[in-house]
Amino acid sequence: MIMNSWINIKQIEKKIDDFKLGPINLTIEPGTITALVGHNGSGKSTILKMIMNLVKPDSGDITVFTDSVTGEDESWKQYIAYQAQTAIGYAIFTGQTLKDLFSNWYPTWNEERFYHIVELFQIPLDKRFGKMSQGAQQKLRLALTIATNARILILDEPTSFIDIPSKNKLIDLLVEWMDEDERAIIMASHQTEDIHKLADYIAIFHQGQLLGKYEKEELTANYYQYWIQEELPPTSIPGEVARKGNQVISNQADLTEQHLRDLQITWTDRRGLHLEEVITILLTEAGKGPR
């Protein structure tokens, strides 16, 4: 419900060169993890920057805890920890110095959690950020972000450059962090497996437009692939979103199956689609434009 939302994005529009974003309407509720997905350049990172008031919208409004992000008072920022896709200005500082800086900015800073993550990922705090490997840099930035204990985490491609065992540890950390209190995460990611493990909601972007915000479990539950025994009718089947040869993909299984029964057409097998397949279909259909 909008009344209970921590972040409200209302009719946001932004034009950058020949790219137009919006209008976008999106809400982020407490106790949820929302993943922004879509092709590169679809507007995901721009939305995250606008939430942090790093990019100004041409029109529309964004509020965090009812405070407009474009207002003069930016005290709301103490409740949000933002990890940008690219670290700017970190290179000359050691991990320890960055920790000292971050811990001063956030009154909710958790020292014990920070050093726990440092130990878990074996992060070299005595080394300058610019001299660390990309994986170590990303792990340090995650340690700095999570240890703020801010109520909202905004993460732009948080698992980039991280090995698979470390990704699994990070997912466990974020789940544990969410369970401790009323919190929220909004993340942009191309890593479908990470999204599948973490996200409650998926917001799909295509060429600056929000195709929709979907509850993850409902999204995957609606899509099925059928292998048909007989020849398919030339006209579209109710619920059909794609077909190839004797295979049909539907996002309304009940309608599809009833129609096939009415035509006395049988299917030899069916399976539910994986999250990555569903997202691919939605983006592919959006790319075809109006029919």
XYZ file of C-alpha atoms in Angstrom:
291
model
C 0.000 0.000 0.000
C 1.215 3.495 -0.847
C 0.405 4.740 2.674
C 2.941 2.257 4.052
C 5.626 2.866 1.437
C 9.068 4.103 2.425
C 9.972 5.266 -1.077
C 7.381 6.730 -3.445
C 8.350 7.471 -7.030
C 5.552 9.426 -8.721
C 5.403 10.318 -12.415
C 9.181 10.721 -12.678
C 10.530 11.743 -16.077
C 14.063 12.495 -17.206
C 15.585 13.162 -20.627
C 19.324 12.611 -21.104
C 20.486 13.264 -24.676
C 18.317 10.938 -26.799
C 17.278 8.752 -23.838
C 13.924 9.375 -22.151
C 13.053 7.836 -18.808
C 9.488 7.609 -17.636
C 6.978 8.449 -16.589
C 7.835 6.033 -13.754
C 5.618 5.157 -10.787
C 7.124 2.791 -8.234
C 6.871 2.186 -4.490
C 9.229 0.445 -2.074
C 7.646 -1.024 1.049
C 9.314 -1.929 4.352
C 10.233 -5.574 4.812
C 10.762 -6.129 1.086
C 13.617 -6.590 -1.374
C 12.892 -5.132 -4.805
C 15.122 -5.932 -7.783
C 15.289 -3.641 -10.801
C 16.045 -5.638 -13.940
C 16.353 -4.859 -17.638
C 18.853 -4.362 -20.439
C 21.853 -2.064 -20.018
C 20.782 1.545 -20.444
C 17.131 0.901 -19.536
C 17.165 3.439 -16.695
C 17.779 1.348 -13.572
C 20.874 3.182 -12.313
C 19.332 6.550 -13.141
C 16.346 5.754 -10.927
C 18.660 4.826 -8.038
C 20.630 8.068 -8.494
C 17.404 10.077 -8.513
C 16.315 8.468 -5.245
C 19.582 9.746 -3.749
C 19.080 13.193 -5.356
C 22.264 12.754 -7.406
C 20.272 13.225 -10.618
C 17.398 15.710 -10.783
C 14.168 14.612 -12.498
C 12.669 16.877 -15.155
C 9.244 16.290 -13.644
C 7.568 14.193 -10.965
C 8.547 13.652 -7.346
C 10.325 11.140 -5.147
C 9.723 10.943 -1.417
C 11.610 8.981 1.235
C 9.703 8.607 4.508
C 7.391 11.402 3.200
C 10.342 13.810 2.658
C 10.858 15.014 -0.912
C 14.394 14.113 -1.966
C 14.768 17.395 -3.847
C 14.009 19.511 -0.771
C 16.620 21.484 1.161
C 16.515 19.110 4.148
C 18.543 15.967 3.372
C 18.454 14.455 6.857
C 16.629 11.463 5.342
C 19.958 10.355 3.821
C 21.142 9.038 7.194
C 18.515 6.321 6.823
C 19.737 5.180 3.404
C 23.022 3.524 2.453
C 23.746 3.743 -1.269
C 26.306 1.628 -3.083
C 26.783 3.039 -6.562
C 27.856 0.873 -9.476
C 31.193 2.712 -9.632
C 33.228 3.892 -6.624
C 34.412 7.477 -7.114
C 37.024 9.050 -4.836
C 37.899 5.855 -2.953
C 41.214 4.981 -4.626
C 43.684 6.823 -2.342
C 42.155 5.633 0.934
C 42.830 2.414 2.789
C 39.929 0.222 3.846
C 40.486 1.292 7.446
C 40.284 4.992 6.556
C 37.088 4.420 4.579
C 35.636 2.627 7.589
C 36.463 5.607 9.822
C 34.734 7.955 7.379
C 31.590 5.844 6.971
C 31.223 5.183 10.693
C 31.142 8.941 11.343
C 28.391 9.535 8.802
C 25.911 6.975 10.159
C 24.685 7.089 13.777
C 23.473 3.487 13.374
C 26.933 2.205 12.378
C 27.592 -1.375 13.567
C 31.311 -1.892 14.216
C 30.947 -5.552 15.070
C 29.100 -6.276 11.846
C 31.721 -4.473 9.780
C 34.613 -6.496 11.160
C 32.585 -9.688 10.884
C 32.144 -9.070 7.134
C 35.814 -8.101 6.791
C 36.832 -11.405 8.363
C 34.257 -13.370 6.384
C 35.552 -12.014 3.056
C 39.208 -11.625 4.100
C 39.292 -7.933 3.130
C 42.770 -6.291 3.434
C 41.941 -3.094 5.355
C 45.572 -1.904 5.367
C 45.677 -1.758 1.552
C 44.637 1.261 -0.474
C 41.324 0.788 -2.256
C 42.894 1.488 -5.645
C 45.428 -1.315 -5.120
C 42.821 -3.942 -4.271
C 41.443 -6.438 -6.763
C 37.981 -5.664 -8.141
C 36.528 -8.456 -6.041
C 38.115 -7.126 -2.834
C 36.938 -3.604 -3.675
C 33.371 -4.801 -4.084
C 33.476 -6.779 -0.842
C 34.802 -3.756 1.059
C 32.089 -1.528 -0.364
C 29.454 -4.070 0.663
C 30.927 -4.259 4.170
C 30.804 -0.453 4.426
C 27.235 -0.346 3.144
C 25.728 -3.146 5.214
C 27.471 -2.046 8.434
C 25.745 1.347 8.291
C 22.616 -0.433 9.540
C 20.606 2.115 7.569
C 16.936 1.261 7.200
C 17.156 1.150 3.402
C 19.980 -0.261 1.285
C 20.255 0.848 -2.339
C 22.613 -1.469 -4.205
C 23.634 -1.065 -7.844
C 25.004 -4.369 -9.177
C 26.126 -5.531 -5.707
C 27.522 -8.909 -6.786
C 29.698 -7.674 -9.669
C 33.233 -9.165 -9.615
C 32.368 -11.445 -6.680
C 33.063 -15.178 -6.821
C 30.223 -17.678 -6.353
C 31.085 -18.757 -2.759
C 31.238 -15.087 -1.720
C 27.915 -14.395 -3.438
C 26.291 -17.094 -1.339
C 27.770 -15.595 1.823
C 26.522 -12.149 0.809
C 23.012 -13.441 0.204
C 23.020 -14.998 3.687
C 24.246 -11.700 5.166
C 21.493 -9.697 3.481
C 18.777 -12.159 4.522
C 20.052 -12.027 8.112
C 20.188 -8.216 7.983
C 16.589 -8.034 6.724
C 15.354 -10.371 9.462
C 16.776 -8.257 12.294
C 14.470 -5.248 11.905
C 11.988 -3.511 9.606
C 14.180 -2.723 6.602
C 14.130 -2.602 2.814
C 16.506 -3.194 -0.080
C 16.256 -1.898 -3.626
C 18.849 -3.325 -5.975
C 19.694 -3.209 -9.669
C 21.142 -6.458 -10.958
C 21.695 -8.619 -14.029
C 22.383 -11.698 -11.892
C 19.162 -13.705 -12.197
C 20.226 -16.354 -9.690
C 20.879 -13.693 -7.049
C 17.524 -12.058 -7.799
C 15.791 -15.426 -7.503
C 17.324 -16.025 -4.064
C 16.792 -12.523 -2.669
C 13.994 -10.551 -4.289
C 10.383 -10.349 -3.185
C 9.435 -8.039 -6.054
C 10.872 -7.531 -9.534
C 10.532 -4.231 -11.394
C 11.268 -4.729 -15.100
C 12.581 -1.803 -17.148
C 12.756 -1.533 -20.932
C 14.069 1.493 -22.817
C 13.232 3.929 -20.045
C 9.799 2.471 -19.303
C 8.671 0.399 -16.330
C 6.908 -2.662 -17.726
C 5.618 -3.544 -14.283
C 6.422 -4.469 -10.716
C 5.759 -8.147 -10.119
C 5.646 -10.379 -7.068
C 8.410 -12.870 -7.825
C 6.584 -16.069 -6.917
C 3.439 -15.084 -8.814
C 5.492 -14.146 -11.861
C 7.160 -17.544 -12.175
C 3.989 -19.427 -11.209
C 2.067 -18.062 -14.201
C 4.347 -19.192 -17.031
C 4.308 -22.711 -18.514
C 5.749 -24.340 -21.614
C 3.716 -27.049 -23.388
C 4.771 -29.718 -25.862
C 1.789 -30.334 -28.135
C 1.134 -33.681 -29.810
C -1.196 -32.545 -32.623
C -0.797 -29.741 -35.124
C -1.420 -26.366 -33.537
C -4.205 -24.086 -34.815
C -2.874 -21.127 -36.859
C -4.608 -18.612 -34.589
C -3.217 -17.646 -31.201
C -4.226 -19.782 -28.228
C -5.626 -17.981 -25.140
C -2.716 -17.191 -22.826
C -0.123 -17.818 -25.541
C 2.916 -15.528 -25.416
C 5.256 -17.489 -27.697
C 5.394 -20.625 -29.830
C 8.039 -22.574 -31.693
C 7.143 -25.653 -33.688
C 4.918 -27.779 -31.483
C 5.853 -25.878 -28.313
C 3.703 -23.158 -26.742
C 4.495 -20.829 -23.838
C 1.536 -19.480 -21.888
C 1.147 -17.015 -19.023
C -2.421 -18.176 -18.303
C -2.227 -21.916 -17.895
C -5.905 -22.474 -17.040
C -7.136 -20.684 -20.176
C -4.587 -22.404 -22.386
C -5.333 -25.893 -21.103
C -9.100 -25.447 -21.318
C -8.821 -24.211 -24.906
C -6.637 -27.163 -25.877
C -9.144 -29.574 -24.312
C -12.006 -27.910 -26.198
C -10.070 -28.479 -29.440
C -9.216 -32.028 -28.323
C -5.534 -31.201 -28.535
C -3.285 -32.999 -26.066
C 0.099 -32.048 -24.680
C 2.799 -34.585 -23.983
C 4.587 -32.533 -21.345
C 4.609 -29.175 -19.599
C 7.028 -27.343 -17.327
C 7.141 -24.119 -15.377
C 9.563 -21.488 -16.694
C 12.570 -20.250 -14.745
C 12.726 -16.616 -13.668
C 15.360 -15.732 -16.276
C 13.171 -17.184 -19.030
C 10.130 -15.204 -17.899
C 12.097 -11.940 -17.749
C 13.523 -12.637 -21.219
C 10.021 -13.174 -22.625
C 8.704 -9.949 -21.088
C 11.627 -7.926 -22.440
C 11.419 -9.593 -25.866
C 7.689 -8.892 -26.132
C 8.249 -5.279 -25.058
C 10.922 -4.930 -27.748
C 8.428 -5.892 -30.452
C 6.325 -2.830 -29.641
C 2.529 -2.523 -30.102
C 0.954 -5.173 -32.278
